[in-house]
Coordinates of C-alpha atoms in Angstrom, one line a residue:
M13 CA -0.1 0.0 0.0
T14 CA 1.5 3.4 -0.9
S15 CA -1.2 5.5 1.0
L16 CA -0.4 6.1 4.6
R17 CA -4.0 6.5 5.4
A18 CA -4.8 3.2 3.8
R19 CA -2.0 1.4 5.6
L20 CA -3.1 2.9 9.1
L21 CA -6.7 2.1 8.3
A22 CA -5.9 -1.5 7.2
A23 CA -3.8 -2.2 10.4
A24 CA -6.4 -0.7 12.8
S25 CA -9.1 -2.6 10.9
A26 CA -7.2 -5.8 11.4
V27 CA -6.8 -5.2 15.1
L28 CA -10.6 -4.2 15.4
A29 CA -11.6 -7.3 13.5
A30 CA -9.4 -9.5 15.9
F31 CA -10.8 -7.8 18.9
F32 CA -14.4 -8.3 17.8
V33 CA -13.8 -11.9 17.0
L34 CA -12.2 -12.5 20.3
T35 CA -15.0 -10.6 22.1
A36 CA -17.7 -12.7 20.3
A37 CA -15.9 -15.9 21.1
V38 CA -15.7 -14.9 25.0
L39 CA -19.3 -13.7 25.1
D40 CA -20.6 -16.7 23.2
G41 CA -18.6 -19.0 25.5
A42 CA -19.8 -17.2 28.7
F43 CA -23.5 -17.4 27.5
R44 CA -23.3 -21.0 26.7
D45 CA -21.7 -21.9 30.0
S46 CA -24.2 -19.9 32.0
T47 CA -27.0 -21.4 30.1
L48 CA -25.7 -24.9 30.6
Q49 CA -25.2 -24.3 34.2
A50 CA -28.7 -23.0 34.7
Q51 CA -30.0 -26.1 32.8
R52 CA -28.1 -28.4 35.2
D53 CA -29.3 -26.6 38.3
K54 CA -32.9 -27.0 37.0
L55 CA -32.3 -30.7 36.4
E56 CA -30.6 -31.2 39.9
G57 CA -33.7 -29.5 41.4
L58 CA -36.0 -32.1 39.6
V59 CA -33.8 -34.9 40.8
Y60 CA -34.2 -33.7 44.5
S61 CA -38.1 -33.5 43.9
L62 CA -37.9 -37.2 42.6
L63 CA -36.0 -38.2 45.7
A64 CA -38.7 -36.7 47.9
A65 CA -41.2 -38.7 46.0
A66 CA -39.4 -42.0 46.2
R67 CA -40.9 -45.1 48.1
T68 CA -40.1 -48.6 48.6
D69 CA -42.7 -51.1 47.0
A70 CA -43.9 -54.4 48.3
N71 CA -40.7 -56.1 46.8
G72 CA -38.4 -53.9 48.6
N73 CA -37.5 -52.0 45.3
L74 CA -37.3 -48.4 45.1
T75 CA -40.1 -46.6 43.1
V76 CA -41.5 -43.1 42.7
E77 CA -45.2 -42.3 43.4
P78 CA -46.6 -40.6 40.3
N79 CA -49.0 -38.5 42.5
D80 CA -46.0 -37.3 44.6
I81 CA -44.1 -35.8 41.5
S82 CA -44.0 -32.0 41.9
D83 CA -43.2 -31.3 38.1
R84 CA -46.3 -32.6 36.1
R85 CA -44.5 -32.6 33.0
L86 CA -43.0 -35.9 33.9
V87 CA -46.5 -37.6 33.7
Q88 CA -47.5 -35.9 30.6
P89 CA -46.8 -37.4 27.1
A90 CA -44.5 -35.5 24.7
S91 CA -43.7 -32.8 27.3
G92 CA -40.1 -33.0 26.6
L93 CA -39.2 -34.1 30.1
Q94 CA -38.5 -37.7 31.2
A95 CA -37.1 -39.3 34.2
A96 CA -36.1 -43.0 35.0
L97 CA -34.5 -45.0 37.8
F98 CA -31.9 -47.8 37.3
D99 CA -30.6 -50.4 39.8
E100 CA -27.0 -51.3 40.1
Q101 CA -27.2 -53.7 37.1
A102 CA -28.4 -50.7 34.9
R103 CA -31.9 -52.3 34.7
L104 CA -34.8 -49.9 34.5
V105 CA -36.9 -50.1 37.6
W106 CA -39.1 -46.9 37.1
T107 CA -39.8 -44.6 34.3
S108 CA -42.0 -41.6 33.9
A109 CA -44.8 -41.2 31.1
E110 CA -42.1 -42.0 28.4
F111 CA -38.4 -42.6 28.1
L112 CA -36.1 -41.9 25.1
E113 CA -33.9 -44.6 23.8
V114 CA -30.5 -43.4 24.8
P115 CA -27.2 -45.0 25.4
P116 CA -26.9 -46.9 28.8
P117 CA -26.7 -44.2 31.5
Q118 CA -23.4 -43.4 33.3
M119 CA -23.3 -44.9 36.9
P120 CA -21.8 -42.1 39.0
G121 CA -20.7 -42.8 42.5
V122 CA -22.9 -42.4 45.3
G123 CA -23.8 -38.6 45.8
Q124 CA -22.1 -37.8 42.5
W125 CA -23.5 -36.1 39.5
A126 CA -23.0 -36.6 35.7
F127 CA -24.3 -34.0 33.4
H128 CA -24.1 -34.3 29.6
Q129 CA -25.5 -32.8 26.3
L130 CA -26.4 -35.5 23.9
R131 CA -26.5 -34.6 20.1
K132 CA -28.7 -37.5 18.8
P133 CA -31.2 -37.1 20.2
P134 CA -30.7 -33.5 21.4
V135 CA -31.3 -33.8 25.1
F136 CA -29.7 -32.8 28.3
S137 CA -28.8 -35.8 30.7
L138 CA -28.2 -35.7 34.4
S139 CA -27.5 -38.7 36.3
Y140 CA -27.3 -39.0 40.1
G141 CA -26.0 -42.0 42.0
L142 CA -27.6 -42.9 45.4
R143 CA -27.8 -45.8 47.9
W144 CA -31.2 -46.6 49.3
I145 CA -31.7 -48.5 52.7
D146 CA -34.9 -50.1 53.2
L147 CA -36.8 -51.2 56.4
Q148 CA -34.6 -54.5 56.4
D149 CA -31.4 -52.6 56.4
D150 CA -30.7 -53.8 53.0
P151 CA -28.7 -51.1 51.1
K152 CA -29.3 -50.9 47.3
R153 CA -27.6 -49.0 44.6
Y154 CA -29.6 -46.8 42.3
T155 CA -29.2 -44.1 39.8
F156 CA -31.7 -41.4 38.9
V157 CA -31.5 -40.1 35.2
V158 CA -33.5 -37.1 34.1
L159 CA -33.6 -36.1 30.3
E160 CA -34.9 -32.8 28.9
D161 CA -35.4 -31.8 25.3
A162 CA -32.5 -29.5 24.2
S163 CA -34.3 -27.9 21.2
S164 CA -35.3 -24.8 23.1
Y165 CA -31.8 -24.4 24.3
E166 CA -30.3 -24.6 20.8
R167 CA -32.9 -22.2 19.4
Q168 CA -32.1 -19.7 22.2
L169 CA -28.4 -20.1 21.5
R170 CA -28.9 -19.5 17.7
T171 CA -30.9 -16.5 18.5
Y172 CA -28.2 -15.2 20.9
R173 CA -25.5 -15.7 18.4
R174 CA -27.4 -14.0 15.6
E175 CA -28.1 -11.1 17.7
L176 CA -24.7 -10.9 19.1
W177 CA -23.0 -10.8 15.6
L178 CA -25.5 -8.4 14.4
W179 CA -24.7 -5.9 17.2
L180 CA -21.1 -6.5 17.0
A181 CA -21.1 -5.9 13.2
A182 CA -23.0 -2.7 13.7
A183 CA -20.5 -1.6 16.5
A184 CA -17.7 -2.5 14.2
G185 CA -19.0 -0.5 11.4
G186 CA -19.7 2.4 13.6
L187 CA -16.0 2.1 15.1
L188 CA -14.5 1.9 11.5
L189 CA -16.3 5.1 10.5
V190 CA -15.0 6.9 13.7
Q191 CA -11.6 5.5 12.9
Y192 CA -11.8 6.6 9.4
L193 CA -12.8 10.1 10.5
V194 CA -10.1 10.2 13.2
L195 CA -7.4 9.2 10.7
R196 CA -8.6 11.7 8.3
W197 CA -8.6 14.3 10.9
G198 CA -5.2 13.3 12.2
L199 CA -3.6 13.3 8.6
A200 CA -5.1 16.4 7.6
P201 CA -1.9 18.4 8.3
V202 CA 0.0 16.1 6.0
R203 CA -2.6 16.7 3.2
R204 CA -2.3 20.4 3.8
L205 CA 1.5 20.1 3.5
V206 CA 1.3 18.2 0.2
N207 CA -1.2 20.9 -1.1
E208 CA 1.3 23.8 -0.1
L209 CA 4.2 21.8 -1.9
N210 CA 2.1 21.5 -5.0
A211 CA 1.4 25.3 -4.8
V212 CA 5.0 25.8 -4.4
E213 CA 5.8 23.6 -7.5
R214 CA 3.0 25.5 -9.6
G215 CA 4.6 28.8 -8.4
E216 CA 1.6 29.9 -6.7
R217 CA 3.7 30.7 -3.5
A218 CA 7.3 30.9 -2.6
E219 CA 7.5 28.9 0.6
I220 CA 5.5 26.9 3.1
H221 CA 3.7 29.2 5.4
G222 CA 1.0 27.0 7.3
S223 CA 0.9 26.3 10.9
Y224 CA 1.6 22.6 11.5
P225 CA 1.9 20.2 14.5
D226 CA 5.1 19.8 16.3
E227 CA 6.0 16.6 14.4
L228 CA 5.9 18.4 11.0
V229 CA 7.5 21.6 12.1
S230 CA 11.0 20.3 11.6
L231 CA 10.0 19.0 8.1
T232 CA 8.5 22.2 7.0
Q233 CA 11.4 24.2 8.1
G234 CA 13.8 21.8 6.4
L235 CA 11.8 22.1 3.2
N236 CA 11.7 25.9 3.2
A237 CA 15.5 25.9 3.9
M238 CA 16.0 23.6 0.8
I239 CA 13.9 25.7 -1.3
R240 CA 15.7 28.9 -0.4
S241 CA 19.1 27.2 -0.7
E242 CA 18.3 26.0 -4.2
R243 CA 17.2 29.4 -5.4
N244 CA 20.2 31.2 -3.7
Q245 CA 22.6 28.7 -5.1
Q246 CA 21.2 29.1 -8.6
T247 CA 21.4 32.8 -8.3
R248 CA 25.2 32.6 -7.1
Y249 CA 25.9 30.3 -10.1
R250 CA 24.4 32.8 -12.5
N251 CA 26.4 35.6 -11.0
A252 CA 29.6 33.9 -10.7
L253 CA 29.2 32.7 -14.3
G254 CA 28.4 36.2 -15.4
D255 CA 31.5 37.5 -13.7
L256 CA 33.7 34.9 -15.1
A257 CA 32.3 35.7 -18.7
H258 CA 33.0 39.4 -18.1
S259 CA 36.5 38.7 -16.9
L260 CA 37.4 36.6 -19.9
K261 CA 36.0 39.0 -22.5
T262 CA 38.6 41.6 -21.9
P263 CA 41.7 39.4 -22.1
L264 CA 40.2 37.7 -25.2
A265 CA 39.5 41.0 -27.0
V266 CA 43.0 42.1 -26.1
L267 CA 44.4 38.8 -27.7
F268 CA 42.3 39.4 -30.8
G269 CA 43.5 43.0 -31.0
M270 CA 47.1 41.9 -30.8
S271 CA 46.5 39.6 -33.8
E272 CA 45.6 42.6 -35.8
E273 CA 48.9 44.5 -35.0
P274 CA 51.0 45.2 -38.0
R275 CA 54.2 44.1 -36.2
V276 CA 52.8 40.6 -35.8
P277 CA 54.1 38.4 -38.6
E278 CA 51.5 37.5 -41.3
E279 CA 52.2 33.6 -40.7
L280 CA 51.2 34.3 -36.9
R281 CA 48.1 36.2 -37.5
N282 CA 45.6 33.7 -38.8
P283 CA 46.6 30.9 -36.3
L284 CA 46.3 33.5 -33.5
R285 CA 42.9 34.6 -34.8
E286 CA 41.8 31.0 -35.1
Q287 CA 43.0 30.0 -31.7
V288 CA 41.3 33.2 -30.0
G289 CA 38.1 32.6 -31.8
H290 CA 38.2 28.9 -30.8
M291 CA 38.7 30.0 -27.2
Q292 CA 35.9 32.3 -27.4
Q293 CA 33.6 29.5 -28.7
I294 CA 34.7 27.1 -26.0
T295 CA 34.2 29.7 -23.3
D296 CA 30.7 30.6 -24.6
Y297 CA 29.7 26.8 -24.7
Q298 CA 31.2 25.8 -21.4
L299 CA 29.5 28.9 -19.7
R300 CA 26.2 28.0 -21.2
K301 CA 26.6 24.3 -20.0
A302 CA 27.4 25.3 -16.5
A303 CA 24.6 27.9 -16.5
T304 CA 22.0 25.2 -17.4
A305 CA 19.7 25.0 -14.3
G306 CA 18.5 21.5 -15.1
R307 CA 15.4 19.8 -13.8
R308 CA 14.3 21.3 -10.4
T309 CA 11.2 19.8 -8.6
L310 CA 10.3 23.1 -6.9
A311 CA 10.9 25.2 -10.0
E312 CA 8.1 27.7 -10.9
P313 CA 6.3 26.6 -14.0
I314 CA 6.7 29.0 -17.0
A315 CA 5.0 29.3 -20.4
P316 CA 7.3 28.3 -23.3
A317 CA 5.3 29.7 -26.1
P318 CA 6.1 33.6 -25.2
I319 CA 9.9 32.6 -25.2
A320 CA 9.7 30.8 -28.6
A321 CA 7.7 33.8 -30.0
K322 CA 10.2 36.4 -28.8
I323 CA 13.0 34.2 -30.5
T324 CA 11.1 33.8 -33.7
Q325 CA 10.5 37.5 -33.9
A326 CA 14.3 38.2 -33.5
L327 CA 15.4 35.5 -36.1
T328 CA 12.9 36.8 -38.5
K329 CA 14.8 40.1 -38.5
V330 CA 18.1 38.5 -38.5
Y331 CA 17.3 36.2 -41.5
A332 CA 15.1 38.7 -43.3
D333 CA 17.0 38.2 -46.5
R334 CA 16.1 34.6 -46.6
G335 CA 12.3 35.2 -46.0
V336 CA 12.1 32.7 -43.0
K337 CA 8.5 32.1 -41.9
F338 CA 7.8 30.6 -38.5
E339 CA 4.6 28.6 -37.5
L340 CA 4.1 28.4 -33.6
I341 CA 1.5 25.8 -32.3
A342 CA 1.1 25.7 -28.6
P343 CA -1.9 25.1 -26.2
P344 CA -3.1 28.3 -24.6
Q345 CA -2.0 28.6 -21.1
F346 CA 0.5 25.8 -21.5
R347 CA 3.1 25.8 -18.7
M348 CA 6.1 23.6 -18.0
R349 CA 8.5 23.4 -15.2
A350 CA 11.8 24.6 -16.5
D351 CA 14.4 27.4 -16.0
N352 CA 13.7 30.5 -18.2
G353 CA 17.2 30.8 -19.4
D354 CA 17.4 27.2 -20.3
L355 CA 14.4 27.6 -22.5
F356 CA 15.9 30.6 -24.2
E357 CA 19.0 28.6 -24.9
L358 CA 17.2 25.7 -26.1
F359 CA 14.8 27.5 -28.5
G360 CA 17.6 29.7 -29.7
N361 CA 19.7 27.0 -30.8
L362 CA 17.1 24.9 -32.2
L363 CA 15.5 27.7 -34.4
D364 CA 18.7 29.3 -35.3
N365 CA 19.9 25.9 -36.8
A366 CA 16.6 25.6 -38.5
C367 CA 17.0 29.0 -40.1
K368 CA 20.6 28.3 -41.1
Y369 CA 20.0 24.8 -42.7
G370 CA 16.3 25.0 -43.6
G371 CA 14.6 26.2 -46.7
G372 CA 12.8 29.2 -44.9
R373 CA 9.7 27.3 -43.6
I374 CA 9.9 26.4 -39.9
R375 CA 7.2 25.1 -37.5
V376 CA 7.4 24.9 -33.7
R377 CA 5.1 22.6 -32.0
I378 CA 4.7 22.5 -28.1
S379 CA 2.5 19.7 -26.5
R380 CA 2.3 17.3 -23.7
D381 CA 1.5 13.6 -23.6
D382 CA 1.1 11.3 -20.4
Q383 CA 4.8 11.5 -19.4
D384 CA 6.7 14.3 -21.2
N385 CA 6.5 17.9 -22.4
V386 CA 7.3 17.6 -26.1
I387 CA 9.0 20.4 -28.3
E388 CA 9.1 19.6 -32.1
V389 CA 11.0 21.9 -34.5
D390 CA 10.4 21.1 -38.3
D391 CA 12.1 22.6 -41.3
D392 CA 12.0 22.2 -45.0
G393 CA 15.7 21.9 -45.6
P394 CA 17.7 18.9 -46.8
G395 CA 17.3 17.1 -43.4
F396 CA 19.6 15.2 -41.4
P397 CA 22.2 12.6 -42.6
Q398 CA 22.0 9.0 -41.8
D399 CA 24.5 9.3 -38.9
A400 CA 22.4 12.2 -37.4
Q401 CA 23.1 11.3 -33.7
E402 CA 26.7 12.3 -34.1
L403 CA 25.5 16.0 -34.6
L404 CA 25.0 16.0 -30.8
Q405 CA 28.5 15.8 -30.1
R406 CA 30.2 19.3 -29.8
G407 CA 32.0 20.4 -33.0
V408 CA 30.2 18.0 -35.4
R409 CA 28.2 19.7 -38.1
A410 CA 26.0 18.6 -40.9
D411 CA 26.7 21.5 -43.2
T412 CA 30.3 23.0 -43.5
Q413 CA 29.4 25.7 -45.8
N414 CA 27.7 27.9 -43.2
P415 CA 29.7 29.6 -40.5
G416 CA 29.6 28.3 -37.0
Q417 CA 31.5 26.0 -34.7
G418 CA 29.0 23.0 -34.5
I419 CA 28.0 23.5 -31.0
G420 CA 24.3 24.4 -31.4
L421 CA 22.6 20.9 -31.1
A422 CA 25.4 19.9 -28.6
A423 CA 24.3 22.6 -26.3
V424 CA 20.7 21.5 -26.7
Y425 CA 21.7 17.9 -26.0
E426 CA 23.4 19.3 -22.7
I427 CA 20.3 21.0 -21.6
V428 CA 18.0 18.0 -22.4
K429 CA 20.4 15.6 -20.4
A430 CA 20.2 18.2 -17.5
Y431 CA 16.5 17.7 -17.5
E432 CA 16.8 13.9 -17.8
G433 CA 15.1 14.2 -21.2
R434 CA 15.6 12.8 -24.7
I435 CA 16.3 14.3 -28.1
L436 CA 15.5 12.6 -31.4
L437 CA 16.8 13.8 -34.9
D438 CA 14.2 12.7 -37.6
R439 CA 12.7 13.8 -40.9
S440 CA 9.8 16.2 -41.1
E441 CA 6.7 15.8 -43.2
W442 CA 8.3 18.4 -45.6
G443 CA 11.3 16.3 -46.2
G444 CA 13.6 18.4 -44.0
G445 CA 14.8 17.9 -40.4
R446 CA 12.8 17.4 -37.3
V447 CA 14.2 17.8 -33.9
T448 CA 12.0 16.4 -31.0
V449 CA 12.8 17.2 -27.5
R450 CA 10.9 15.2 -24.7
L451 CA 11.4 16.7 -21.1
P452 CA 9.8 14.8 -18.2
I453 CA 6.7 16.5 -16.7

């Protein structure tokens, strides 16, 4: 389970279910024991009443006078209550109105009781052992057995169990609902924190400002410190790189000016100019590469369409002699999480290459699928060669006729790598080149 609330709810539900099952088992056992004890006490009282009605007949055997029996169910047929008297050889010497065919009764010791619940037929059986001394002082061993139909007990037990589980299920449902509400209330600060982080990612707020419980205060402070540190570090990088570029500009300009001095031999001027220009290109490339911000989770989303529009307007003027025409396709209100300078660098290189090597018709399409932000630049030029992926290496060019150092696509590739994205060089529907850049959402 990836949801913290689901994990807590599942764990608490399992504990609650185990508690209710254990509670039901304990209550069921207690009810059954108490009911059986009440049944036994009732049958014991019946045996005592039979003892009070016991007499010796003319043969000296023990019997029970029907008129002296206190519970009249014993003399009524199909009453569900029967009694019998057995001698020491387990022979039946007296019985009530009817007696069920049951296994031979146990012969408990004198003064001992034996209580059982028989399944077939469903009856309660209580036996009591006694010794009877007649007038001739001749002790004889007897056993009283009382049977009572257990159907009413089983119906009562089923009714109790049904109501018990019904009430326990209702209580469990109520407690689960309360538990869910308590968990929802307890995790509300976490949801609020997630919403604030999403707002920071969308650029709707700069930091986390909400009031949170003590357990989350350290986390929110750490997140705010990380956000501030990331932004300050990016600012320091940009400032340091700007200072470096400014510092290198003057020495390179001096070196280039020295190459124009008349006293410099002619055979040294061209190599000196070439090396100074090469140093300038390398410096620019490495500065752009180091300045790339890359993918940042908490970066403010920006709209790429206005950036692309500004670059197309500028390039339209630069390549006015070639009659370059741009077509920009982008959904309204489209935003993506990227650095403003990185997007300027990316669009600038892609569109400048399309102007240089295309036939004058360029289309820029910005879209989004399930996983990536997609930028496509199509032109109507000659297209890319078969080994097009080599163009992503610095210094490799497809056209050596136009000026340049071959670092445009390489710079784009470095930006795309910094955003953990992908770049694909393909053929457009016009037969020219197509560059597809996919940046993770």
